[in-house]
Coordinates of C-alpha atoms in Angstrom, one line a residue:
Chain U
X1 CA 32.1 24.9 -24.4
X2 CA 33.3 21.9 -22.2
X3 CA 35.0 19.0 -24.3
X4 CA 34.9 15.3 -23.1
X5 CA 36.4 12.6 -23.8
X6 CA 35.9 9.7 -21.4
X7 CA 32.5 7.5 -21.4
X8 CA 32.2 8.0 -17.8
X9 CA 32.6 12.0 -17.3
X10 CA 30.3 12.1 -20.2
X11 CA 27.6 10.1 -18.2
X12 CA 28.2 12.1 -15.0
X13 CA 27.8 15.1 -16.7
X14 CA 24.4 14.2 -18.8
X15 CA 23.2 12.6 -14.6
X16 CA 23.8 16.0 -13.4
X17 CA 21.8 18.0 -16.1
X18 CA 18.5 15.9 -15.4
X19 CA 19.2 15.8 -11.6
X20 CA 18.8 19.7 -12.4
X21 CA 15.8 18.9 -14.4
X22 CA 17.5 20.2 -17.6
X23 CA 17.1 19.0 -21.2
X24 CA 19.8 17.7 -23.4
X25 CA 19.5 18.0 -27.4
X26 CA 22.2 15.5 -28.6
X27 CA 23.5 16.2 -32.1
X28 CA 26.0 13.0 -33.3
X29 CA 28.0 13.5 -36.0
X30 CA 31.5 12.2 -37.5
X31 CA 32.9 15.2 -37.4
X32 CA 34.1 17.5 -40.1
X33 CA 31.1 19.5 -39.3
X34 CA 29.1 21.6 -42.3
X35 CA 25.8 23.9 -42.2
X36 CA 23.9 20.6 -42.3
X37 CA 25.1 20.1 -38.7
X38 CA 24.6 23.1 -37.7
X39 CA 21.4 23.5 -38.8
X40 CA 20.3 20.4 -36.1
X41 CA 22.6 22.4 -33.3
X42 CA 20.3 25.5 -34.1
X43 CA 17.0 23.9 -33.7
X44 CA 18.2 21.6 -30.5
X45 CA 18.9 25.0 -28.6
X46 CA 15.2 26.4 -29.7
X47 CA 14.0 22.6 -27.8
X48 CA 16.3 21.9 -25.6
X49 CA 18.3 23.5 -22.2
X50 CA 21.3 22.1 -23.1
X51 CA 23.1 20.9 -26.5
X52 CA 25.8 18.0 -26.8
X53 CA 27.3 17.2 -30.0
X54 CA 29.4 13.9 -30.4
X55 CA 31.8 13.3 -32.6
X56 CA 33.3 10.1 -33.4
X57 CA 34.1 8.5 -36.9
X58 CA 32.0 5.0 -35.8
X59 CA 34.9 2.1 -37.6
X60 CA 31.7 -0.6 -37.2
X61 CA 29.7 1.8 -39.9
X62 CA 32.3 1.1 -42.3
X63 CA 32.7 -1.4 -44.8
X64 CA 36.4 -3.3 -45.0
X65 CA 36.9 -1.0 -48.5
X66 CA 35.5 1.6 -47.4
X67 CA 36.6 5.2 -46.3
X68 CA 37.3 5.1 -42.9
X69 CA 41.2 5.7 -42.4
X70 CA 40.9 8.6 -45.1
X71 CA 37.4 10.3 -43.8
X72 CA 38.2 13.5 -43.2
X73 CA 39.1 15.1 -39.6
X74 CA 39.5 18.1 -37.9
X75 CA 38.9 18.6 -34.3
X76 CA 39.6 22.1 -34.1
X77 CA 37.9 23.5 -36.5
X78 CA 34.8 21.6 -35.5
X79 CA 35.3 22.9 -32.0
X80 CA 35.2 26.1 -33.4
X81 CA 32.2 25.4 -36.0
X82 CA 30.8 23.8 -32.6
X83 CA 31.3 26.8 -30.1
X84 CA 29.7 29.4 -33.0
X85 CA 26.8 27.8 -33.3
X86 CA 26.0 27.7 -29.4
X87 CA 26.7 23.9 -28.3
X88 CA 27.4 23.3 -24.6
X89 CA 29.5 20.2 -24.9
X90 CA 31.1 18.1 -26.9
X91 CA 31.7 14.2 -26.7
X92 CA 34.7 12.9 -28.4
X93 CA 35.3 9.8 -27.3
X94 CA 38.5 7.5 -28.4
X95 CA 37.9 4.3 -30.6
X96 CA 39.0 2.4 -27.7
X97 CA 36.9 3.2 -25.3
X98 CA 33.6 2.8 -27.4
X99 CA 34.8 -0.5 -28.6
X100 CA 37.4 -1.8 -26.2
X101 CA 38.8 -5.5 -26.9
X102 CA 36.2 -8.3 -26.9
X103 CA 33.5 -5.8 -28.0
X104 CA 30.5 -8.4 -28.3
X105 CA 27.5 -6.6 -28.9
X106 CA 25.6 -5.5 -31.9
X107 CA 21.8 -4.1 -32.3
X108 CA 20.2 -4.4 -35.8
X109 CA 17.4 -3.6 -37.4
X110 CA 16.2 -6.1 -39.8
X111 CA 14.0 -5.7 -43.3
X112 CA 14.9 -2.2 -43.5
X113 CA 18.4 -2.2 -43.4
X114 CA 19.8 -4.5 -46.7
X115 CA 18.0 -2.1 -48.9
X116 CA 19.2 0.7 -51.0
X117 CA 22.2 1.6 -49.1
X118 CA 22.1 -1.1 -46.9
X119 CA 22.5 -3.3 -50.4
X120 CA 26.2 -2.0 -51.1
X121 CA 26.5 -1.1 -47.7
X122 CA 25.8 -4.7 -45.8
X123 CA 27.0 -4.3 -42.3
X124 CA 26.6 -0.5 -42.4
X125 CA 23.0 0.7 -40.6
X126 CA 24.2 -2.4 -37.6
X127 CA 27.2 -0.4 -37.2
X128 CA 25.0 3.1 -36.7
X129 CA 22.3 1.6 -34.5
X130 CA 24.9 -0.1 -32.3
X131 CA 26.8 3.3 -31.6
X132 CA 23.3 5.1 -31.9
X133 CA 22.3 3.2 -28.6
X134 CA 26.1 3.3 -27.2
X135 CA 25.4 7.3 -27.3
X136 CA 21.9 7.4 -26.4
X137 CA 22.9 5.2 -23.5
X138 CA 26.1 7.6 -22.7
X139 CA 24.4 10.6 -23.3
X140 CA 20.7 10.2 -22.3
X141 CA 19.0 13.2 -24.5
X142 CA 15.2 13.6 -24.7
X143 CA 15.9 14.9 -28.3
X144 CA 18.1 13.5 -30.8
X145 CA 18.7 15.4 -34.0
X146 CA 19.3 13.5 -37.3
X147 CA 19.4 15.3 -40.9
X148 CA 16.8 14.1 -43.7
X149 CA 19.8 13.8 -46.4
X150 CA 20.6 10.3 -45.1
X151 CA 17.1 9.4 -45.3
X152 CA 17.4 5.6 -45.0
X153 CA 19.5 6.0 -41.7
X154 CA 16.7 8.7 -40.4
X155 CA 14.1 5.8 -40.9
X156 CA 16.0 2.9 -39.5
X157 CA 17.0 4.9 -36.4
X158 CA 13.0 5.8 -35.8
X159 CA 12.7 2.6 -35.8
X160 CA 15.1 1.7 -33.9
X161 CA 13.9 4.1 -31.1
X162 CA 10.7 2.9 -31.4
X163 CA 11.1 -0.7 -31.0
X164 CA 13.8 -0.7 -28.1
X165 CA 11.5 1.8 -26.0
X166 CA 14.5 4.5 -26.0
X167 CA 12.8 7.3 -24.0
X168 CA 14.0 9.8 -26.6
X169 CA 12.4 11.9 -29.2
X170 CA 13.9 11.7 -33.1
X171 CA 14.1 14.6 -35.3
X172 CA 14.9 14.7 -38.8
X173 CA 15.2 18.2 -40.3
X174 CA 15.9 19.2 -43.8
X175 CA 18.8 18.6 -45.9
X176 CA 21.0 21.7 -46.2
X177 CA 21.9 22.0 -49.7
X178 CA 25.2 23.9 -51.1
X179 CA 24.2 27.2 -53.8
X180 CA 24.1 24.8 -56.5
X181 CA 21.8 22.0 -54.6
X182 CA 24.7 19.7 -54.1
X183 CA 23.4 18.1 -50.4
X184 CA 26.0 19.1 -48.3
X185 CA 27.9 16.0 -46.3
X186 CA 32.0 15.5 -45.3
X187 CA 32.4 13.9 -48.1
X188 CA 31.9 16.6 -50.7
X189 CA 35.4 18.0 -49.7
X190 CA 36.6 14.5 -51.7
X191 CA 35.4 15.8 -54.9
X192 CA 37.7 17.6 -57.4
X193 CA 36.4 20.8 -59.0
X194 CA 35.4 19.3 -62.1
X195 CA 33.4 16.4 -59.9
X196 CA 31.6 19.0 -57.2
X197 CA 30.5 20.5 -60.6
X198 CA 28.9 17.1 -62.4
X199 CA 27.8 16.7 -58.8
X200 CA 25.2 19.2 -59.0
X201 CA 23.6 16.7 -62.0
X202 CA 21.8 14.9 -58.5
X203 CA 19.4 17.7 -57.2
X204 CA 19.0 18.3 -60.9
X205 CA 17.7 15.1 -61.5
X206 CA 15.4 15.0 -58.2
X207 CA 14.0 18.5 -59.5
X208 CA 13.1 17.6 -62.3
X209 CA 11.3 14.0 -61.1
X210 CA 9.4 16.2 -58.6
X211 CA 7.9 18.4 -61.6
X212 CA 7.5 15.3 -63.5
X213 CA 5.0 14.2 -60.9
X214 CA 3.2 17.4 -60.7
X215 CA 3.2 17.3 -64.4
X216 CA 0.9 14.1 -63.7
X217 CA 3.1 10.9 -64.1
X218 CA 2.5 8.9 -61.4
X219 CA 4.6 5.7 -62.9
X220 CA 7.4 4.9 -60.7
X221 CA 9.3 3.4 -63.2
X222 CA 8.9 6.1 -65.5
X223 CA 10.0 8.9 -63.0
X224 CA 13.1 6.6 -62.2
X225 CA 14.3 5.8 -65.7
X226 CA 13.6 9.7 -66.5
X227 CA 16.6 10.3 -63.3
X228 CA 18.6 7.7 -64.9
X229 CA 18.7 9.3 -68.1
X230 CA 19.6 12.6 -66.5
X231 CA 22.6 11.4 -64.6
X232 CA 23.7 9.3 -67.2
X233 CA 24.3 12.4 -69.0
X234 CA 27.3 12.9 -66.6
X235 CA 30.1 10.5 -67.4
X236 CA 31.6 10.8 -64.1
X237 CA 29.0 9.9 -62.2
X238 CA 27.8 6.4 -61.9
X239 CA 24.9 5.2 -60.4
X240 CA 24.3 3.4 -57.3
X241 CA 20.9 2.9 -56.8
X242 CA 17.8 5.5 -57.8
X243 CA 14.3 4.2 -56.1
X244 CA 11.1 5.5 -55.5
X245 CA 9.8 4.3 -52.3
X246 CA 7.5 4.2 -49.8
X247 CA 8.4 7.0 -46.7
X248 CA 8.3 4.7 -44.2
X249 CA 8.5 1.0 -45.0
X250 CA 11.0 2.0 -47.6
X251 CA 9.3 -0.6 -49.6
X252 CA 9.3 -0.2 -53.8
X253 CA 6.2 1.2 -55.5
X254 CA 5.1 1.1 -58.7
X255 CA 2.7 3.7 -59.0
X256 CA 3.1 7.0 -57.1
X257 CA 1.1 7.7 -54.3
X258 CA 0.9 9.1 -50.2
X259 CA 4.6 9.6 -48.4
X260 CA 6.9 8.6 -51.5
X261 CA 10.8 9.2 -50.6
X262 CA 12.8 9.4 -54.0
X263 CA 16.2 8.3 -53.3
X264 CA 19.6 8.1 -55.4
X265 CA 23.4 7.0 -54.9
X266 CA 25.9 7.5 -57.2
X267 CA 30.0 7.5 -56.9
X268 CA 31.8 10.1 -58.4
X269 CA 34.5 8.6 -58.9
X270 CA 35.1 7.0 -55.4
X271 CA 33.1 9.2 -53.9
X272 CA 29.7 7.8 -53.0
X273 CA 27.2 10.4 -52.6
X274 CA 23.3 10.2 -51.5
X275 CA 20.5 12.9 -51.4
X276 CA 16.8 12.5 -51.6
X277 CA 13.1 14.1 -51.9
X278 CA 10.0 13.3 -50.1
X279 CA 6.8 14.1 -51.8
X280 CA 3.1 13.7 -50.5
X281 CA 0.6 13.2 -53.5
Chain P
X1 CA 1.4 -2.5 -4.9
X2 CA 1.0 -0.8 -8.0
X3 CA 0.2 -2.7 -11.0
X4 CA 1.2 -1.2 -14.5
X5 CA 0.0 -2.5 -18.0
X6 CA 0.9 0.0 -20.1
X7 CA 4.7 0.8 -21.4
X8 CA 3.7 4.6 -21.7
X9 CA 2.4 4.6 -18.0
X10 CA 5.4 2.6 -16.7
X11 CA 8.2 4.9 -18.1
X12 CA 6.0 7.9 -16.8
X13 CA 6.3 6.5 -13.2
X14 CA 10.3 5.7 -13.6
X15 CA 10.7 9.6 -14.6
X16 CA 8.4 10.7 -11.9
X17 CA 10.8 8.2 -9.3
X18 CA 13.9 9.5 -11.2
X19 CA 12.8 13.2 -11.3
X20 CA 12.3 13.2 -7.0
X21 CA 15.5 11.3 -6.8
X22 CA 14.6 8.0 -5.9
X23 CA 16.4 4.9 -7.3
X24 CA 15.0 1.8 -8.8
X25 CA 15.7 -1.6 -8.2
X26 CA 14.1 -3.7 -11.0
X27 CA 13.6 -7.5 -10.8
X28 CA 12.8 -9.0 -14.4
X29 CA 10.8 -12.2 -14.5
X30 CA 8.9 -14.1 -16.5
X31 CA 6.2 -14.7 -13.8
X32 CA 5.5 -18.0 -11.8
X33 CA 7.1 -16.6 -8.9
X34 CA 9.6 -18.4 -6.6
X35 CA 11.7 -17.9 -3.7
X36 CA 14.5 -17.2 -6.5
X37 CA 13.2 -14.3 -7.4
X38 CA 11.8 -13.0 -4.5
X39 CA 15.7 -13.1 -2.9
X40 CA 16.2 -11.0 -5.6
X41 CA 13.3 -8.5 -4.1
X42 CA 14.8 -8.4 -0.7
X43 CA 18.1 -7.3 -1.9
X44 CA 16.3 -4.7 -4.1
X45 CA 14.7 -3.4 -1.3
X46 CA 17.8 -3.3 0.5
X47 CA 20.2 -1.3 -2.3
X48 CA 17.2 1.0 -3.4
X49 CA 14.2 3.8 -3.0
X50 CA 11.9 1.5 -5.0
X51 CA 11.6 -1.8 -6.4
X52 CA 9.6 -2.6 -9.6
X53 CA 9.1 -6.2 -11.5
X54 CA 8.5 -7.2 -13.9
X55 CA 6.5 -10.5 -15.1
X56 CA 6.2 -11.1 -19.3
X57 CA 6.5 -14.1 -20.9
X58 CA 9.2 -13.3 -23.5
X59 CA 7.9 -15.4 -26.7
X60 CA 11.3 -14.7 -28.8
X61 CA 13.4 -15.7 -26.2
X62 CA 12.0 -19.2 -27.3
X63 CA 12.1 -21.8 -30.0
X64 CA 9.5 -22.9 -31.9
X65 CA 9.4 -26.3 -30.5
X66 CA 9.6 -24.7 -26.4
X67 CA 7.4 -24.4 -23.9
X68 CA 6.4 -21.0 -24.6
X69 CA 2.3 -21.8 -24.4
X70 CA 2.5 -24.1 -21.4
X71 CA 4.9 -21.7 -19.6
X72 CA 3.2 -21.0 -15.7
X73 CA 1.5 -18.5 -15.3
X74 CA -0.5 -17.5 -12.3
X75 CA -0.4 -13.7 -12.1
X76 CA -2.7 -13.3 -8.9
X77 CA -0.3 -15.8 -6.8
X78 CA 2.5 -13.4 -8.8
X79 CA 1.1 -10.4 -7.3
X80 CA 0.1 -12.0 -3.8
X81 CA 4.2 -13.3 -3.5
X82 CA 5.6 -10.5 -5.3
X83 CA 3.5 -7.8 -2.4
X84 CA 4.6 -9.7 0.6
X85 CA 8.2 -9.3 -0.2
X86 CA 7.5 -5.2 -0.8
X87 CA 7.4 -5.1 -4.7
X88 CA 6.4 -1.6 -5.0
X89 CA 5.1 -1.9 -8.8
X90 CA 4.6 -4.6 -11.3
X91 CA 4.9 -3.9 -14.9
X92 CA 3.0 -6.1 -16.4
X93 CA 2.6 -5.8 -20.6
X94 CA 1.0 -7.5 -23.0
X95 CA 3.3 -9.2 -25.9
X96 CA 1.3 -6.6 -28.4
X97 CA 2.6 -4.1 -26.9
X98 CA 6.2 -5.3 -26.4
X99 CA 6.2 -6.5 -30.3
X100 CA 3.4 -4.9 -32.0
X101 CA 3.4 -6.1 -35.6
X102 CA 6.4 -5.1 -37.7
X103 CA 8.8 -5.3 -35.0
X104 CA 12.2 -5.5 -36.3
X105 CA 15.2 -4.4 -34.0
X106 CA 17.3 -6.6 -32.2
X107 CA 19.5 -6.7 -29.6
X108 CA 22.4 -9.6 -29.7
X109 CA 25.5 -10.6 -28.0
X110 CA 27.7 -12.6 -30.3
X111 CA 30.6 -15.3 -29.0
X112 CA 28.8 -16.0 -25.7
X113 CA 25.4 -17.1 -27.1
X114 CA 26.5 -19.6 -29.6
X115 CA 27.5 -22.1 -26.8
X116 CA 26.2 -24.3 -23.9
X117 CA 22.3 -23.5 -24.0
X118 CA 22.8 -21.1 -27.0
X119 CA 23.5 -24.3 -29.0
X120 CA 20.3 -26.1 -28.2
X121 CA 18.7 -22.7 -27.8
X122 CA 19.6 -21.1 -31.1
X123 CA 17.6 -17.6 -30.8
X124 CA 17.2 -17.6 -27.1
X125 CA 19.8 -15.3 -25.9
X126 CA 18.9 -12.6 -28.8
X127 CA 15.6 -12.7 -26.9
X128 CA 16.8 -12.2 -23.9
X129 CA 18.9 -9.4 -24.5
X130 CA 16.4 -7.9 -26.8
X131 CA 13.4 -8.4 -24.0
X132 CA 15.7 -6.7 -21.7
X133 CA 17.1 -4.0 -23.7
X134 CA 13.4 -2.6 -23.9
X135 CA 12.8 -3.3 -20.1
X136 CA 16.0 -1.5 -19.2
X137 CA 14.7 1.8 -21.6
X138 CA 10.8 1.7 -20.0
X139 CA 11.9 1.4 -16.4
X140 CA 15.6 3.2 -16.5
X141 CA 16.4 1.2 -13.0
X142 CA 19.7 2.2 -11.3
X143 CA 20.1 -1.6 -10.3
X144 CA 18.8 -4.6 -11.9
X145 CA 18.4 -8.1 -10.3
X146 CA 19.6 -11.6 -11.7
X147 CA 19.7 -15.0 -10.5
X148 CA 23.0 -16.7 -10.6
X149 CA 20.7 -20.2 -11.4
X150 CA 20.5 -18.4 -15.1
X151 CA 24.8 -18.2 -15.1
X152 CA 25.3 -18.1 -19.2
X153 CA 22.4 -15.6 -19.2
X154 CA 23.6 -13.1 -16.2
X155 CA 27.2 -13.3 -18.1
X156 CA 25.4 -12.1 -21.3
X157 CA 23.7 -9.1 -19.6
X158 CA 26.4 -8.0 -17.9
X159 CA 28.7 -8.1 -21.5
X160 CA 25.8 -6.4 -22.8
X161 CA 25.1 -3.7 -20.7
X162 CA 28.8 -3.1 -20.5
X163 CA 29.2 -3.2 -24.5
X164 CA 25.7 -0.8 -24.9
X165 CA 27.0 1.6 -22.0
X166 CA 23.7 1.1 -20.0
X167 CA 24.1 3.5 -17.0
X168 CA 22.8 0.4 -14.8
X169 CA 24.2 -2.0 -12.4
X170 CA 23.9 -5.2 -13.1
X171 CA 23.3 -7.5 -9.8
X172 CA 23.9 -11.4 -9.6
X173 CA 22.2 -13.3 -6.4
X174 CA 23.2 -17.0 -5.9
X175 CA 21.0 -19.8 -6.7
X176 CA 18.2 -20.5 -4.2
X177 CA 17.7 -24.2 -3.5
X178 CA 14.6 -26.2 -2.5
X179 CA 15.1 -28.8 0.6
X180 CA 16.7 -31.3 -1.3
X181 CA 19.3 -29.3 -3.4
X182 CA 17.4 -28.6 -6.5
X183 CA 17.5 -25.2 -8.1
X184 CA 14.3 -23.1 -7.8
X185 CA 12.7 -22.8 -11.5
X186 CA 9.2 -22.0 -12.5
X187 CA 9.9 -25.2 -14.8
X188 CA 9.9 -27.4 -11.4
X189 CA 6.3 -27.1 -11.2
X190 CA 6.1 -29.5 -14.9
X191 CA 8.3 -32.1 -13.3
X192 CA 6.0 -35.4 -11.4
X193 CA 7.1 -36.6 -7.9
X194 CA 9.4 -38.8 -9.7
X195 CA 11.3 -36.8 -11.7
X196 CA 11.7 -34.2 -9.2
X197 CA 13.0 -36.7 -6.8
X198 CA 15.5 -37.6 -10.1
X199 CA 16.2 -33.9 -10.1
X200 CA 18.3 -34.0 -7.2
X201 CA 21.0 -36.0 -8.8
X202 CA 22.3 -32.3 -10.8
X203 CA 22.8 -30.5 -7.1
X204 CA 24.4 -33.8 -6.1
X205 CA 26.8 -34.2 -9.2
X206 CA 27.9 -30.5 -8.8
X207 CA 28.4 -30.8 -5.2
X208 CA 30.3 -34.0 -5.8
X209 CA 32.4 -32.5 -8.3
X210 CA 33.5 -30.1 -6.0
X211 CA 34.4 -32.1 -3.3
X212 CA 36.5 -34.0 -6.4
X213 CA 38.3 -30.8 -7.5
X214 CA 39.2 -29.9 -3.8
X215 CA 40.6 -33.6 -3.2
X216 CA 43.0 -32.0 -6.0
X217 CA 41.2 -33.0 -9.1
X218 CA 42.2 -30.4 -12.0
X219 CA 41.5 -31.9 -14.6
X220 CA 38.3 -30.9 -16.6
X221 CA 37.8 -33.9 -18.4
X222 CA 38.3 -36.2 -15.3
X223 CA 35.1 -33.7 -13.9
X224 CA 33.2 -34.3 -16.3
X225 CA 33.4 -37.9 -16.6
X226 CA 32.9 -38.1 -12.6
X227 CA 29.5 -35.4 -13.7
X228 CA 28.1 -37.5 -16.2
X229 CA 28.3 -40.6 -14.2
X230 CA 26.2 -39.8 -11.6
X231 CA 23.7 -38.3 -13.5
X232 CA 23.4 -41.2 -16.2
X233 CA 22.4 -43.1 -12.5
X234 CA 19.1 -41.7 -13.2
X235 CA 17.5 -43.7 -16.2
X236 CA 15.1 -40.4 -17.2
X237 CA 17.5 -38.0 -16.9
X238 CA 19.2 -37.1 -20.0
X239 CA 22.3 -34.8 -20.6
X240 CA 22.0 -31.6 -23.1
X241 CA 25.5 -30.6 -21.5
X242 CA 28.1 -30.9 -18.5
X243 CA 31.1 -28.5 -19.1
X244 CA 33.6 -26.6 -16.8
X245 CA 34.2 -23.2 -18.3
X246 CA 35.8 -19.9 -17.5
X247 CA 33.7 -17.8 -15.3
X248 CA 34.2 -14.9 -17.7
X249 CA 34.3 -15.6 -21.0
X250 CA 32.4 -19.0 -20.6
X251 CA 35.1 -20.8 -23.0
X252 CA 35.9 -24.2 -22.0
X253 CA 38.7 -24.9 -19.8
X254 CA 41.1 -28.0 -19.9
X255 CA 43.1 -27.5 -16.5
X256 CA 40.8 -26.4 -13.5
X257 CA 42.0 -22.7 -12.3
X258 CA 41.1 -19.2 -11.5
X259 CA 37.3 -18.4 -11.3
X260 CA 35.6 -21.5 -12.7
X261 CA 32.2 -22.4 -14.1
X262 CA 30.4 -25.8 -13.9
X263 CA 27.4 -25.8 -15.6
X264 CA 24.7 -28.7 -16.3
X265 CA 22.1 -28.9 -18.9
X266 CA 19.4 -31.7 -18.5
X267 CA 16.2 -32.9 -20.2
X268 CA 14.0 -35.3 -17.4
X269 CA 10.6 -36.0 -19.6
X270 CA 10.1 -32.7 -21.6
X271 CA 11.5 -30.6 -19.5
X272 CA 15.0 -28.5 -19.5
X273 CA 16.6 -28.0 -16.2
X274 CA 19.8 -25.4 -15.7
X275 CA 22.2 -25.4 -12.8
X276 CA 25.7 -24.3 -11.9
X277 CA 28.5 -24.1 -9.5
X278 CA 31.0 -21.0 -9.1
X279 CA 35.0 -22.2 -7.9
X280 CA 37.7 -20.0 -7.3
X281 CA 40.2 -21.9 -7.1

């Protein structure tokens, strides 16, 4: 497995896999890498010749309060998390060289992003598109592989793709859930026992919507205060957001019907954590 | 010549070019062709395998109260022009394609788009780089081709493509002149025999200027003044702006040194008129 770490090798490297008329799957991630990950490395070797994974905790995706100095890192044991499950390179650029002084330039997606997590999150999804096209630009994959728990960021970056032309392919595969449901993500290693544990109360709660549907309610606003009530049960966990929306415009509904995408944050103490469902009806 | 209407088609063609190894030189315009951009052909052909324009009249590159309807257009003159200096393709789309409905990603370069025509031009540079940002992903050139005429515009590209890690090379041609000193524009053609004949005053101000700052004139202000002078000569010429900036960052300079920037901004009847000198001094 090949490691880089300057923009311009990287480049060089992705030039000389199409002049061989290979394909590149490009997996990014922050690091800290979990089954989630791994699960988008597996299915970019199935498509593609060759698989890069980046990893780089993006600053501009965090807020000024937010968790970027204590996200959590480890290089080497995401090289070795890498290597096992068959990627070819990874990018791990410095925070320097992706945004050197007098960085000036920012690509958003409007409407879709100061919703839901773009509400308590306000300069967040610019942050990700902006190093979303930095790596696609860098990196040049016909496949880029994004996981269904951050749903909202899934959608924006479709969009994204779509309207700047990128000549890349988006895929968004399942969320890879822990035994007890919890959506796996970095951040679970924050929680304490005790919190992992009142965790679980999320999947719970988007179970039990999903066979409150098939049950026949079809009220949005029913379905949601029926979640509410369930994670208010947990006195740890306070809630962010919980929405029913529509699958792609992300726009609220009232009564349930087509692509719906039921979505929830809560902290856990300062632990914000999402997960989701999609539902055709 | 080829003639391409549809994005799908056009990126087709640039991975078909890319694929047998050619490289592309690509000339954006917004149609009306003149000398200006047909220099920028010629070099094209020079540096590359191919060379591919584009003509589109970029509607959110201007303000509501601009001349986006009356813009020139003459695409069969276009073609004619654009053949006889060895275009190889024109990609020509329609805006439904470029921004079908629900459109929302943006491309924008902050700090250098707030000032000189970003001030009377409030949206026009997030146009620009937004326009371009697509073009750049449909045609994937190697090289693309700018007029020095457009100076706050080429300095934005450049700072974007740098920023965004395009793996392109951003080329700026000087300014092609008509007989009399006046900057090639498809906005000449809205200007009566009267105004164009006014028109000459900006070529003759910058040229003046120079000869003023080589005398050993180093003072901005005292430029200006001497600028704004000769132009107010001309009863229906009126200033937008007349500033001597730093050829980098565009920020306004008080003491004339280094690589230096004069730029004018003029209305003469409805219509805005751009030129610039370069100094190193």
């Amino acid at each position: 497995m090949i490691i880089i770490k300057q923009i311009k090798s990287m480049s060089r490297w992705a030039k000389t896999q199409k002049n061989k008329g290979r394909t590149i799957g490009f997996v990014p991630t922050m690091g800290y890498i979990h089954e989630g990950h791994l699960s988008l490395v597996r299915k970019a070797k199935k498509d593609c010749d060759r698989v890069v994974m980046s990893i780089f905790v993006n600053p501009i995706q965090f807020g000024p309060k937010e968790d970027f100095k204590r996200y959590p890192r480890d290089s080497k044991r995401d090289y070795r998390l890498a290597k096992s499950a068959g990627v070819d390179l990874i990018f791990y650029p410095s925070t320097k060289d992706m945004y050197p002084d007098n960085f000036l330039t920012y690509v958003s997606v409007t409407g879709l992003t100061n919703i839901l997590c773009g509400r308590s999150r306000p300069d967040h999804f610019k942050g990700v598109t902006t190093v979303v096209t930095k790596l696609f630009n860098i990196i040049a994959p016909d496949i880029a592989y994004f996981g269904q728990k951050d749903a909202q960021q899934a959608i924006v970056i479709k969009k994204m793709a779509e309207d700047l032309n990128f000549p890349i392919k988006i895929s968004v595969l399942p969320t890879v859930r822990e035994g007890g449901g919890l959506a796996m993500s970095s951040r679970n290693t924050y929680l304490s026992a005790s919190e992992r544990y009142d965790a679980l109360v999320i999947n719970r709660a988007l179970k039990s919507a999903k066979r409150l549907i098939s049950s026949g309610e079809l009220n949005a606003y029913m379905v949601i205060s029926h979640i509410k009530k369930l994670i208010k049960q947990k006195k740890s966990v306070r809630i962010d957001y919980v929405e029913v929306v529509d699958m792609n415009s992300l726009k609220k509904i009232n009564k349930i019907s087509g692509g719906v995408l039921i979505v929830i944050a809560v902290f856990i103490g300062k632990t914000r954590l999402i997960d989701n469902i999609t539902l055709k009806i």
